[in-house]
């Protein structure tokens, strides 16, 4: 399964590092920005599954960051606040943050808040355990991929890439979106790797079949064909 990707926007490096380690241990993929602009730049490239947003940030504070994110995205946002920032926290909720937690916090409580925030926003399609396009079936519980009756062996990255494509079936994904979700921000800009892995996937999924499922949208990215199952 693709790990849920969490972006931490926090200027205190120790806290950011602590959160990164704990969240990774819980199975999340984690990215960090140390200031508001840095965070916004990352989100412009690719919107993560959830954002932990510190209120007191240099230059542009967490409230302003939250306001800007809400202009284009409904991504779950949990604000991190100090105890004496209660008014800020209330304002955060008013401008569209989903939740807040005061520092210092118990990590298990934060985990629970994260799970709750993620549950609220999961679209219906993501609850499905089997992803389908035409005769391609991806069983997320059994971790199996079939085209027709043919089982297809994929590496971890190929599997993650296919899962992301199938979850967004019928939607064109840019190379940067794919990089952000499957590889993380560190790779954004280095889009060759996407092309390489698309080639791997095609050789396993499409090459032997007349009906190609992975399509290139020139100058934009890739799309998996939205196809009704003919059965
Ligand atoms: Ca801070």
JSON list of C-alpha atoms and ligand atoms in Angstrom, two decimals:
[
{"chain": "A", "resi": 1, "resn": "UNK", "atom": "CA", "xyz": [0.00, 0.00, 0.00]},
{"chain": "A", "resi": 2, "resn": "UNK", "atom": "CA", "xyz": [1.17, 3.51, -0.70]},
{"chain": "A", "resi": 3, "resn": "UNK", "atom": "CA", "xyz": [2.09, 5.10, 2.61]},
{"chain": "A", "resi": 4, "resn": "UNK", "atom": "CA", "xyz": [0.14, 8.21, 3.56]},
{"chain": "A", "resi": 5, "resn": "UNK", "atom": "CA", "xyz": [2.39, 11.20, 3.03]},
{"chain": "A", "resi": 6, "resn": "UNK", "atom": "CA", "xyz": [2.61, 13.80, 5.78]},
{"chain": "A", "resi": 7, "resn": "UNK", "atom": "CA", "xyz": [4.25, 17.19, 5.39]},
{"chain": "A", "resi": 8, "resn": "UNK", "atom": "CA", "xyz": [5.59, 18.78, 8.58]},
{"chain": "A", "resi": 9, "resn": "UNK", "atom": "CA", "xyz": [5.96, 22.56, 8.50]},
{"chain": "A", "resi": 10, "resn": "UNK", "atom": "CA", "xyz": [7.88, 23.39, 11.67]},
{"chain": "A", "resi": 11, "resn": "UNK", "atom": "CA", "xyz": [10.85, 25.70, 12.23]},
{"chain": "A", "resi": 12, "resn": "UNK", "atom": "CA", "xyz": [12.09, 23.98, 15.39]},
{"chain": "A", "resi": 13, "resn": "UNK", "atom": "CA", "xyz": [14.40, 21.38, 13.91]},
{"chain": "A", "resi": 14, "resn": "UNK", "atom": "CA", "xyz": [14.36, 19.14, 16.98]},
{"chain": "A", "resi": 15, "resn": "UNK", "atom": "CA", "xyz": [10.58, 18.89, 17.00]},
{"chain": "A", "resi": 16, "resn": "UNK", "atom": "CA", "xyz": [10.49, 18.34, 13.25]},
{"chain": "A", "resi": 17, "resn": "UNK", "atom": "CA", "xyz": [13.08, 15.58, 13.54]},
{"chain": "A", "resi": 18, "resn": "UNK", "atom": "CA", "xyz": [11.28, 13.95, 16.44]},
{"chain": "A", "resi": 19, "resn": "UNK", "atom": "CA", "xyz": [7.98, 13.98, 14.53]},
{"chain": "A", "resi": 20, "resn": "UNK", "atom": "CA", "xyz": [9.67, 12.63, 11.42]},
{"chain": "A", "resi": 21, "resn": "UNK", "atom": "CA", "xyz": [11.13, 9.65, 13.27]},
{"chain": "A", "resi": 22, "resn": "UNK", "atom": "CA", "xyz": [7.92, 8.84, 15.14]},
{"chain": "A", "resi": 23, "resn": "UNK", "atom": "CA", "xyz": [5.72, 9.15, 12.06]},
{"chain": "A", "resi": 24, "resn": "UNK", "atom": "CA", "xyz": [8.05, 7.07, 9.92]},
{"chain": "A", "resi": 25, "resn": "UNK", "atom": "CA", "xyz": [7.98, 4.43, 12.61]},
{"chain": "A", "resi": 26, "resn": "UNK", "atom": "CA", "xyz": [4.19, 4.45, 12.32]},
{"chain": "A", "resi": 27, "resn": "UNK", "atom": "CA", "xyz": [4.49, 3.77, 8.59]},
{"chain": "A", "resi": 28, "resn": "UNK", "atom": "CA", "xyz": [3.93, 7.26, 7.21]},
{"chain": "A", "resi": 29, "resn": "UNK", "atom": "CA", "xyz": [6.08, 8.86, 4.55]},
{"chain": "A", "resi": 30, "resn": "UNK", "atom": "CA", "xyz": [7.33, 12.18, 5.87]},
{"chain": "A", "resi": 31, "resn": "UNK", "atom": "CA", "xyz": [8.57, 15.43, 4.38]},
{"chain": "A", "resi": 32, "resn": "UNK", "atom": "CA", "xyz": [9.69, 18.53, 6.26]},
{"chain": "A", "resi": 33, "resn": "UNK", "atom": "CA", "xyz": [9.69, 22.24, 5.51]},
{"chain": "A", "resi": 34, "resn": "UNK", "atom": "CA", "xyz": [11.29, 24.60, 8.04]},
{"chain": "A", "resi": 35, "resn": "UNK", "atom": "CA", "xyz": [9.31, 27.69, 7.11]},
{"chain": "A", "resi": 36, "resn": "UNK", "atom": "CA", "xyz": [5.98, 28.70, 5.62]},
{"chain": "A", "resi": 37, "resn": "UNK", "atom": "CA", "xyz": [7.17, 29.60, 2.15]},
{"chain": "A", "resi": 38, "resn": "UNK", "atom": "CA", "xyz": [9.15, 26.39, 1.89]},
{"chain": "A", "resi": 39, "resn": "UNK", "atom": "CA", "xyz": [6.03, 24.46, 2.85]},
{"chain": "A", "resi": 40, "resn": "UNK", "atom": "CA", "xyz": [3.88, 26.26, 0.31]},
{"chain": "A", "resi": 41, "resn": "UNK", "atom": "CA", "xyz": [6.43, 25.66, -2.43]},
{"chain": "A", "resi": 42, "resn": "UNK", "atom": "CA", "xyz": [6.30, 21.93, -1.72]},
{"chain": "A", "resi": 43, "resn": "UNK", "atom": "CA", "xyz": [2.51, 21.89, -1.70]},
{"chain": "A", "resi": 44, "resn": "UNK", "atom": "CA", "xyz": [2.39, 23.71, -5.02]},
{"chain": "A", "resi": 45, "resn": "UNK", "atom": "CA", "xyz": [4.25, 20.79, -6.55]},
{"chain": "A", "resi": 46, "resn": "UNK", "atom": "CA", "xyz": [2.33, 18.10, -4.80]},
{"chain": "A", "resi": 47, "resn": "UNK", "atom": "CA", "xyz": [-0.36, 18.11, -2.10]},
{"chain": "A", "resi": 48, "resn": "UNK", "atom": "CA", "xyz": [0.41, 15.57, 0.64]},
{"chain": "A", "resi": 49, "resn": "UNK", "atom": "CA", "xyz": [-2.23, 13.49, 2.45]},
{"chain": "A", "resi": 50, "resn": "UNK", "atom": "CA", "xyz": [-1.99, 15.57, 5.62]},
{"chain": "A", "resi": 51, "resn": "UNK", "atom": "CA", "xyz": [-0.11, 18.61, 6.92]},
{"chain": "A", "resi": 52, "resn": "UNK", "atom": "CA", "xyz": [1.19, 19.24, 10.43]},
{"chain": "A", "resi": 53, "resn": "UNK", "atom": "CA", "xyz": [1.49, 23.00, 10.60]},
{"chain": "A", "resi": 54, "resn": "UNK", "atom": "CA", "xyz": [3.24, 24.94, 13.34]},
{"chain": "A", "resi": 55, "resn": "UNK", "atom": "CA", "xyz": [1.67, 28.31, 14.09]},
{"chain": "A", "resi": 56, "resn": "UNK", "atom": "CA", "xyz": [4.75, 30.28, 15.10]},
{"chain": "A", "resi": 57, "resn": "UNK", "atom": "CA", "xyz": [6.90, 30.29, 11.98]},
{"chain": "A", "resi": 58, "resn": "UNK", "atom": "CA", "xyz": [9.34, 32.94, 10.78]},
{"chain": "A", "resi": 59, "resn": "UNK", "atom": "CA", "xyz": [8.29, 35.39, 8.04]},
{"chain": "A", "resi": 60, "resn": "UNK", "atom": "CA", "xyz": [4.90, 33.93, 7.21]},
{"chain": "A", "resi": 61, "resn": "UNK", "atom": "CA", "xyz": [3.11, 32.31, 10.14]},
{"chain": "A", "resi": 62, "resn": "UNK", "atom": "CA", "xyz": [1.10, 29.10, 10.21]},
{"chain": "A", "resi": 63, "resn": "UNK", "atom": "CA", "xyz": [-2.24, 30.89, 10.05]},
{"chain": "A", "resi": 64, "resn": "UNK", "atom": "CA", "xyz": [-1.28, 32.64, 6.84]},
{"chain": "A", "resi": 65, "resn": "UNK", "atom": "CA", "xyz": [0.05, 29.38, 5.43]},
{"chain": "A", "resi": 66, "resn": "UNK", "atom": "CA", "xyz": [-3.24, 27.66, 6.32]},
{"chain": "A", "resi": 67, "resn": "UNK", "atom": "CA", "xyz": [-5.23, 30.44, 4.67]},
{"chain": "A", "resi": 68, "resn": "UNK", "atom": "CA", "xyz": [-3.19, 30.14, 1.49]},
{"chain": "A", "resi": 69, "resn": "UNK", "atom": "CA", "xyz": [-3.50, 26.35, 1.36]},
{"chain": "A", "resi": 70, "resn": "UNK", "atom": "CA", "xyz": [-7.27, 26.57, 1.78]},
{"chain": "A", "resi": 71, "resn": "UNK", "atom": "CA", "xyz": [-7.51, 28.69, -1.36]},
{"chain": "A", "resi": 72, "resn": "UNK", "atom": "CA", "xyz": [-6.74, 25.63, -3.44]},
{"chain": "A", "resi": 73, "resn": "UNK", "atom": "CA", "xyz": [-6.83, 22.49, -1.30]},
{"chain": "A", "resi": 74, "resn": "UNK", "atom": "CA", "xyz": [-8.92, 20.67, 1.29]},
{"chain": "A", "resi": 75, "resn": "UNK", "atom": "CA", "xyz": [-5.96, 18.62, 2.52]},
{"chain": "A", "resi": 76, "resn": "UNK", "atom": "CA", "xyz": [-6.32, 17.83, 6.26]},
{"chain": "A", "resi": 77, "resn": "UNK", "atom": "CA", "xyz": [-4.32, 20.30, 8.37]},
{"chain": "A", "resi": 78, "resn": "UNK", "atom": "CA", "xyz": [-3.48, 19.82, 12.04]},
{"chain": "A", "resi": 79, "resn": "UNK", "atom": "CA", "xyz": [-2.05, 22.92, 13.70]},
{"chain": "A", "resi": 80, "resn": "UNK", "atom": "CA", "xyz": [0.74, 22.64, 16.26]},
{"chain": "A", "resi": 81, "resn": "UNK", "atom": "CA", "xyz": [0.47, 25.33, 18.90]},
{"chain": "A", "resi": 82, "resn": "UNK", "atom": "CA", "xyz": [2.09, 26.35, 22.16]},
{"chain": "A", "resi": 83, "resn": "UNK", "atom": "CA", "xyz": [-0.17, 26.57, 25.19]},
{"chain": "A", "resi": 84, "resn": "UNK", "atom": "CA", "xyz": [-0.22, 30.36, 25.17]},
{"chain": "A", "resi": 85, "resn": "UNK", "atom": "CA", "xyz": [-1.38, 30.55, 21.57]},
{"chain": "A", "resi": 86, "resn": "UNK", "atom": "CA", "xyz": [-5.00, 29.63, 22.24]},
{"chain": "A", "resi": 87, "resn": "UNK", "atom": "CA", "xyz": [-6.45, 32.56, 20.31]},
{"chain": "A", "resi": 88, "resn": "UNK", "atom": "CA", "xyz": [-4.28, 31.67, 17.34]},
{"chain": "A", "resi": 89, "resn": "UNK", "atom": "CA", "xyz": [-5.49, 28.12, 17.55]},
{"chain": "A", "resi": 90, "resn": "UNK", "atom": "CA", "xyz": [-9.16, 29.21, 17.50]},
{"chain": "A", "resi": 91, "resn": "UNK", "atom": "CA", "xyz": [-8.39, 31.38, 14.52]},
{"chain": "A", "resi": 92, "resn": "UNK", "atom": "CA", "xyz": [-6.70, 28.41, 12.85]},
{"chain": "A", "resi": 93, "resn": "UNK", "atom": "CA", "xyz": [-9.90, 26.38, 13.13]},
{"chain": "A", "resi": 94, "resn": "UNK", "atom": "CA", "xyz": [-11.88, 29.34, 11.82]},
{"chain": "A", "resi": 95, "resn": "UNK", "atom": "CA", "xyz": [-9.78, 29.59, 8.70]},
{"chain": "A", "resi": 96, "resn": "UNK", "atom": "CA", "xyz": [-10.08, 25.92, 7.91]},
{"chain": "A", "resi": 97, "resn": "UNK", "atom": "CA", "xyz": [-7.61, 23.85, 9.93]},
{"chain": "A", "resi": 98, "resn": "UNK", "atom": "CA", "xyz": [-9.12, 20.46, 10.83]},
{"chain": "A", "resi": 99, "resn": "UNK", "atom": "CA", "xyz": [-7.67, 20.12, 14.29]},
{"chain": "A", "resi": 100, "resn": "UNK", "atom": "CA", "xyz": [-4.93, 21.37, 16.59]},
{"chain": "A", "resi": 101, "resn": "UNK", "atom": "CA", "xyz": [-2.66, 19.94, 19.23]},
{"chain": "A", "resi": 102, "resn": "UNK", "atom": "CA", "xyz": [-0.77, 21.88, 21.88]},
{"chain": "A", "resi": 103, "resn": "UNK", "atom": "CA", "xyz": [2.92, 21.38, 22.49]},
{"chain": "A", "resi": 104, "resn": "UNK", "atom": "CA", "xyz": [4.23, 19.50, 24.34]},
{"chain": "A", "resi": 105, "resn": "UNK", "atom": "CA", "xyz": [1.99, 16.64, 23.26]},
{"chain": "A", "resi": 106, "resn": "UNK", "atom": "CA", "xyz": [1.78, 12.91, 23.81]},
{"chain": "A", "resi": 107, "resn": "UNK", "atom": "CA", "xyz": [2.72, 11.29, 20.52]},
{"chain": "A", "resi": 108, "resn": "UNK", "atom": "CA", "xyz": [-0.06, 8.68, 20.70]},
{"chain": "A", "resi": 109, "resn": "UNK", "atom": "CA", "xyz": [-2.60, 11.48, 20.93]},
{"chain": "A", "resi": 110, "resn": "UNK", "atom": "CA", "xyz": [-1.17, 13.08, 17.82]},
{"chain": "A", "resi": 111, "resn": "UNK", "atom": "CA", "xyz": [-1.32, 9.71, 16.01]},
{"chain": "A", "resi": 112, "resn": "UNK", "atom": "CA", "xyz": [-5.00, 9.38, 16.92]},
{"chain": "A", "resi": 113, "resn": "UNK", "atom": "CA", "xyz": [-5.73, 12.91, 15.69]},
{"chain": "A", "resi": 114, "resn": "UNK", "atom": "CA", "xyz": [-3.91, 12.16, 12.44]},
{"chain": "A", "resi": 115, "resn": "UNK", "atom": "CA", "xyz": [-5.89, 8.95, 11.88]},
{"chain": "A", "resi": 116, "resn": "UNK", "atom": "CA", "xyz": [-9.14, 10.78, 12.56]},
{"chain": "A", "resi": 117, "resn": "UNK", "atom": "CA", "xyz": [-8.26, 13.63, 10.20]},
{"chain": "A", "resi": 118, "resn": "UNK", "atom": "CA", "xyz": [-7.27, 11.20, 7.44]},
{"chain": "A", "resi": 119, "resn": "UNK", "atom": "CA", "xyz": [-10.48, 9.18, 7.85]},
{"chain": "A", "resi": 120, "resn": "UNK", "atom": "CA", "xyz": [-12.63, 12.25, 7.42]},
{"chain": "A", "resi": 121, "resn": "UNK", "atom": "CA", "xyz": [-11.22, 13.06, 4.02]},
{"chain": "A", "resi": 122, "resn": "UNK", "atom": "CA", "xyz": [-10.83, 9.65, 2.42]},
{"chain": "A", "resi": 123, "resn": "UNK", "atom": "CA", "xyz": [-12.85, 9.60, -0.81]},
{"chain": "A", "resi": 124, "resn": "UNK", "atom": "CA", "xyz": [-15.01, 6.57, -1.43]},
{"chain": "A", "resi": 125, "resn": "UNK", "atom": "CA", "xyz": [-12.80, 5.10, -4.12]},
{"chain": "A", "resi": 126, "resn": "UNK", "atom": "CA", "xyz": [-9.91, 4.88, -1.66]},
{"chain": "A", "resi": 127, "resn": "UNK", "atom": "CA", "xyz": [-11.86, 2.53, 0.57]},
{"chain": "A", "resi": 128, "resn": "UNK", "atom": "CA", "xyz": [-11.99, -0.02, -2.18]},
{"chain": "A", "resi": 129, "resn": "UNK", "atom": "CA", "xyz": [-9.51, -2.84, -1.74]},
{"chain": "A", "resi": 130, "resn": "UNK", "atom": "CA", "xyz": [-9.50, -3.87, -5.39]},
{"chain": "A", "resi": 131, "resn": "UNK", "atom": "CA", "xyz": [-8.56, -1.39, -8.09]},
{"chain": "A", "resi": 132, "resn": "UNK", "atom": "CA", "xyz": [-9.66, -2.20, -11.62]},
{"chain": "A", "resi": 133, "resn": "UNK", "atom": "CA", "xyz": [-9.18, -0.91, -15.13]},
{"chain": "A", "resi": 134, "resn": "UNK", "atom": "CA", "xyz": [-10.44, -3.11, -17.95]},
{"chain": "A", "resi": 135, "resn": "UNK", "atom": "CA", "xyz": [-8.97, -6.57, -17.34]},
{"chain": "A", "resi": 136, "resn": "UNK", "atom": "CA", "xyz": [-6.33, -5.21, -14.96]},
{"chain": "A", "resi": 137, "resn": "UNK", "atom": "CA", "xyz": [-7.03, -6.01, -11.31]},
{"chain": "A", "resi": 138, "resn": "UNK", "atom": "CA", "xyz": [-4.99, -4.86, -8.35]},
{"chain": "A", "resi": 139, "resn": "UNK", "atom": "CA", "xyz": [-5.89, -6.51, -5.05]},
{"chain": "A", "resi": 140, "resn": "UNK", "atom": "CA", "xyz": [-4.50, -4.28, -2.30]},
{"chain": "A", "resi": 141, "resn": "UNK", "atom": "CA", "xyz": [-5.13, -6.76, 0.50]},
{"chain": "A", "resi": 142, "resn": "UNK", "atom": "CA", "xyz": [-3.48, -9.72, -1.19]},
{"chain": "A", "resi": 143, "resn": "UNK", "atom": "CA", "xyz": [-0.90, -7.50, -2.84]},
{"chain": "A", "resi": 144, "resn": "UNK", "atom": "CA", "xyz": [-1.57, -9.13, -6.20]},
{"chain": "A", "resi": 145, "resn": "UNK", "atom": "CA", "xyz": [-1.85, -7.77, -9.72]},
{"chain": "A", "resi": 146, "resn": "UNK", "atom": "CA", "xyz": [-3.56, -9.57, -12.58]},
{"chain": "A", "resi": 147, "resn": "UNK", "atom": "CA", "xyz": [-4.17, -8.84, -16.21]},
{"chain": "A", "resi": 148, "resn": "UNK", "atom": "CA", "xyz": [-6.94, -11.21, -17.17]},
{"chain": "A", "resi": 149, "resn": "UNK", "atom": "CA", "xyz": [-5.86, -14.49, -15.56]},
{"chain": "A", "resi": 150, "resn": "UNK", "atom": "CA", "xyz": [-2.18, -13.65, -15.80]},
{"chain": "A", "resi": 151, "resn": "UNK", "atom": "CA", "xyz": [-0.49, -12.82, -12.48]},
{"chain": "A", "resi": 152, "resn": "UNK", "atom": "CA", "xyz": [2.00, -9.97, -12.80]},
{"chain": "A", "resi": 153, "resn": "UNK", "atom": "CA", "xyz": [5.03, -9.60, -10.55]},
{"chain": "A", "resi": 154, "resn": "UNK", "atom": "CA", "xyz": [5.92, -6.03, -9.67]},
{"chain": "A", "resi": 155, "resn": "UNK", "atom": "CA", "xyz": [8.71, -4.50, -7.60]},
{"chain": "A", "resi": 156, "resn": "UNK", "atom": "CA", "xyz": [7.77, -2.28, -4.67]},
{"chain": "A", "resi": 157, "resn": "UNK", "atom": "CA", "xyz": [8.10, 0.98, -6.62]},
{"chain": "A", "resi": 158, "resn": "UNK", "atom": "CA", "xyz": [6.30, -0.40, -9.66]},
{"chain": "A", "resi": 159, "resn": "UNK", "atom": "CA", "xyz": [3.49, -1.51, -7.38]},
{"chain": "A", "resi": 160, "resn": "UNK", "atom": "CA", "xyz": [3.25, 1.88, -5.65]},
{"chain": "A", "resi": 161, "resn": "UNK", "atom": "CA", "xyz": [3.26, 3.67, -8.99]},
{"chain": "A", "resi": 162, "resn": "UNK", "atom": "CA", "xyz": [0.52, 1.46, -10.39]},
{"chain": "A", "resi": 163, "resn": "UNK", "atom": "CA", "xyz": [-1.56, 1.91, -7.24]},
{"chain": "A", "resi": 164, "resn": "UNK", "atom": "CA", "xyz": [-1.32, 5.69, -7.54]},
{"chain": "A", "resi": 165, "resn": "UNK", "atom": "CA", "xyz": [-2.24, 5.62, -11.23]},
{"chain": "A", "resi": 166, "resn": "UNK", "atom": "CA", "xyz": [-5.20, 3.33, -10.61]},
{"chain": "A", "resi": 167, "resn": "UNK", "atom": "CA", "xyz": [-6.48, 5.36, -7.68]},
{"chain": "A", "resi": 168, "resn": "UNK", "atom": "CA", "xyz": [-6.61, 8.30, -10.04]},
{"chain": "A", "resi": 169, "resn": "UNK", "atom": "CA", "xyz": [-7.95, 6.35, -12.99]},
{"chain": "A", "resi": 170, "resn": "UNK", "atom": "CA", "xyz": [-9.12, 8.62, -15.78]},
{"chain": "A", "resi": 171, "resn": "UNK", "atom": "CA", "xyz": [-7.20, 11.63, -14.40]},
{"chain": "A", "resi": 172, "resn": "UNK", "atom": "CA", "xyz": [-3.98, 12.90, -15.97]},
{"chain": "A", "resi": 173, "resn": "UNK", "atom": "CA", "xyz": [-1.16, 12.92, -13.41]},
{"chain": "A", "resi": 174, "resn": "UNK", "atom": "CA", "xyz": [1.86, 15.14, -13.94]},
{"chain": "A", "resi": 175, "resn": "UNK", "atom": "CA", "xyz": [5.33, 13.73, -13.48]},
{"chain": "A", "resi": 176, "resn": "UNK", "atom": "CA", "xyz": [5.81, 15.98, -10.43]},
{"chain": "A", "resi": 177, "resn": "UNK", "atom": "CA", "xyz": [2.60, 14.73, -8.84]},
{"chain": "A", "resi": 178, "resn": "UNK", "atom": "CA", "xyz": [3.73, 11.16, -9.37]},
{"chain": "A", "resi": 179, "resn": "UNK", "atom": "CA", "xyz": [7.21, 11.90, -8.01]},
{"chain": "A", "resi": 180, "resn": "UNK", "atom": "CA", "xyz": [5.79, 13.62, -4.94]},
{"chain": "A", "resi": 181, "resn": "UNK", "atom": "CA", "xyz": [3.45, 10.78, -4.09]},
{"chain": "A", "resi": 182, "resn": "UNK", "atom": "CA", "xyz": [5.56, 7.75, -4.93]},
{"chain": "A", "resi": 183, "resn": "UNK", "atom": "CA", "xyz": [9.10, 9.02, -4.29]},
{"chain": "A", "resi": 184, "resn": "UNK", "atom": "CA", "xyz": [8.75, 12.13, -2.12]},
{"chain": "A", "resi": 185, "resn": "UNK", "atom": "CA", "xyz": [9.76, 15.75, -2.49]},
{"chain": "A", "resi": 186, "resn": "UNK", "atom": "CA", "xyz": [13.47, 15.01, -2.55]},
{"chain": "A", "resi": 187, "resn": "UNK", "atom": "CA", "xyz": [13.02, 13.72, -6.05]},
{"chain": "A", "resi": 188, "resn": "UNK", "atom": "CA", "xyz": [10.78, 16.47, -7.41]},
{"chain": "A", "resi": 189, "resn": "UNK", "atom": "CA", "xyz": [12.35, 17.88, -10.55]},
{"chain": "A", "resi": 190, "resn": "UNK", "atom": "CA", "xyz": [14.08, 14.64, -11.40]},
{"chain": "A", "resi": 191, "resn": "UNK", "atom": "CA", "xyz": [11.25, 13.37, -13.59]},
{"chain": "A", "resi": 192, "resn": "UNK", "atom": "CA", "xyz": [13.33, 10.91, -15.59]},
{"chain": "A", "resi": 193, "resn": "UNK", "atom": "CA", "xyz": [12.78, 8.34, -12.89]},
{"chain": "A", "resi": 194, "resn": "UNK", "atom": "CA", "xyz": [9.02, 8.46, -13.55]},
{"chain": "A", "resi": 195, "resn": "UNK", "atom": "CA", "xyz": [9.53, 7.79, -17.24]},
{"chain": "A", "resi": 196, "resn": "UNK", "atom": "CA", "xyz": [11.84, 4.91, -16.46]},
{"chain": "A", "resi": 197, "resn": "UNK", "atom": "CA", "xyz": [9.34, 3.27, -14.11]},
{"chain": "A", "resi": 198, "resn": "UNK", "atom": "CA", "xyz": [6.45, 3.85, -16.49]},
{"chain": "A", "resi": 199, "resn": "UNK", "atom": "CA", "xyz": [8.52, 1.97, -19.05]},
{"chain": "A", "resi": 200, "resn": "UNK", "atom": "CA", "xyz": [9.01, -0.91, -16.58]},
{"chain": "A", "resi": 201, "resn": "UNK", "atom": "CA", "xyz": [5.29, -1.03, -15.87]},
{"chain": "A", "resi": 202, "resn": "UNK", "atom": "CA", "xyz": [4.40, -0.98, -19.53]},
{"chain": "A", "resi": 203, "resn": "UNK", "atom": "CA", "xyz": [6.73, -3.82, -20.31]},
{"chain": "A", "resi": 204, "resn": "UNK", "atom": "CA", "xyz": [5.01, -5.90, -17.65]},
{"chain": "A", "resi": 205, "resn": "UNK", "atom": "CA", "xyz": [1.40, -4.75, -18.03]},
{"chain": "A", "resi": 206, "resn": "UNK", "atom": "CA", "xyz": [0.89, -3.52, -21.56]},
{"chain": "A", "resi": 207, "resn": "UNK", "atom": "CA", "xyz": [3.50, -4.90, -23.91]},
{"chain": "A", "resi": 208, "resn": "UNK", "atom": "CA", "xyz": [1.89, -8.27, -24.50]},
{"chain": "A", "resi": 209, "resn": "UNK", "atom": "CA", "xyz": [-1.61, -6.84, -24.87]},
{"chain": "A", "resi": 210, "resn": "UNK", "atom": "CA", "xyz": [-3.26, -5.02, -27.70]},
{"chain": "A", "resi": 211, "resn": "UNK", "atom": "CA", "xyz": [-5.33, -2.89, -25.37]},
{"chain": "A", "resi": 212, "resn": "UNK", "atom": "CA", "xyz": [-2.83, -0.48, -23.76]},
{"chain": "A", "resi": 213, "resn": "UNK", "atom": "CA", "xyz": [-3.90, 0.86, -20.37]},
{"chain": "A", "resi": 214, "resn": "UNK", "atom": "CA", "xyz": [-1.13, 3.34, -19.52]},
{"chain": "A", "resi": 215, "resn": "UNK", "atom": "CA", "xyz": [-1.27, 6.33, -21.82]},
{"chain": "A", "resi": 216, "resn": "UNK", "atom": "CA", "xyz": [1.16, 9.23, -22.25]},
{"chain": "A", "resi": 217, "resn": "UNK", "atom": "CA", "xyz": [-0.31, 12.72, -22.34]},
{"chain": "A", "resi": 218, "resn": "UNK", "atom": "CA", "xyz": [2.37, 14.61, -24.19]},
{"chain": "A", "resi": 219, "resn": "UNK", "atom": "CA", "xyz": [3.89, 17.49, -22.27]},
{"chain": "A", "resi": 220, "resn": "UNK", "atom": "CA", "xyz": [1.83, 16.70, -19.17]},
{"chain": "A", "resi": 221, "resn": "UNK", "atom": "CA", "xyz": [2.23, 13.22, -17.77]},
{"chain": "A", "resi": 222, "resn": "UNK", "atom": "CA", "xyz": [0.45, 9.89, -17.64]},
{"chain": "A", "resi": 223, "resn": "UNK", "atom": "CA", "xyz": [-3.03, 8.53, -17.27]},
{"chain": "A", "resi": 224, "resn": "UNK", "atom": "CA", "xyz": [-4.48, 5.11, -16.79]},
{"chain": "A", "resi": 225, "resn": "UNK", "atom": "CA", "xyz": [-7.40, 4.52, -19.05]},
{"chain": "A", "resi": 226, "resn": "UNK", "atom": "CA", "xyz": [-10.80, 4.60, -17.43]},
{"chain": "A", "resi": 227, "resn": "UNK", "atom": "CA", "xyz": [-12.35, 1.42, -18.72]},
{"chain": "A", "resi": 228, "resn": "UNK", "atom": "CA", "xyz": [-15.45, -0.47, -17.89]},
{"chain": "A", "resi": 229, "resn": "UNK", "atom": "CA", "xyz": [-14.95, -4.08, -17.11]},
{"chain": "A", "resi": 230, "resn": "UNK", "atom": "CA", "xyz": [-16.49, -5.93, -20.05]},
{"chain": "A", "resi": 231, "resn": "UNK", "atom": "CA", "xyz": [-17.69, -8.86, -17.96]},
{"chain": "B", "resi": 1, "resn": "LIG", "atom": "CA1", "xyz": [7.69, 27.47, 15.82]}
]
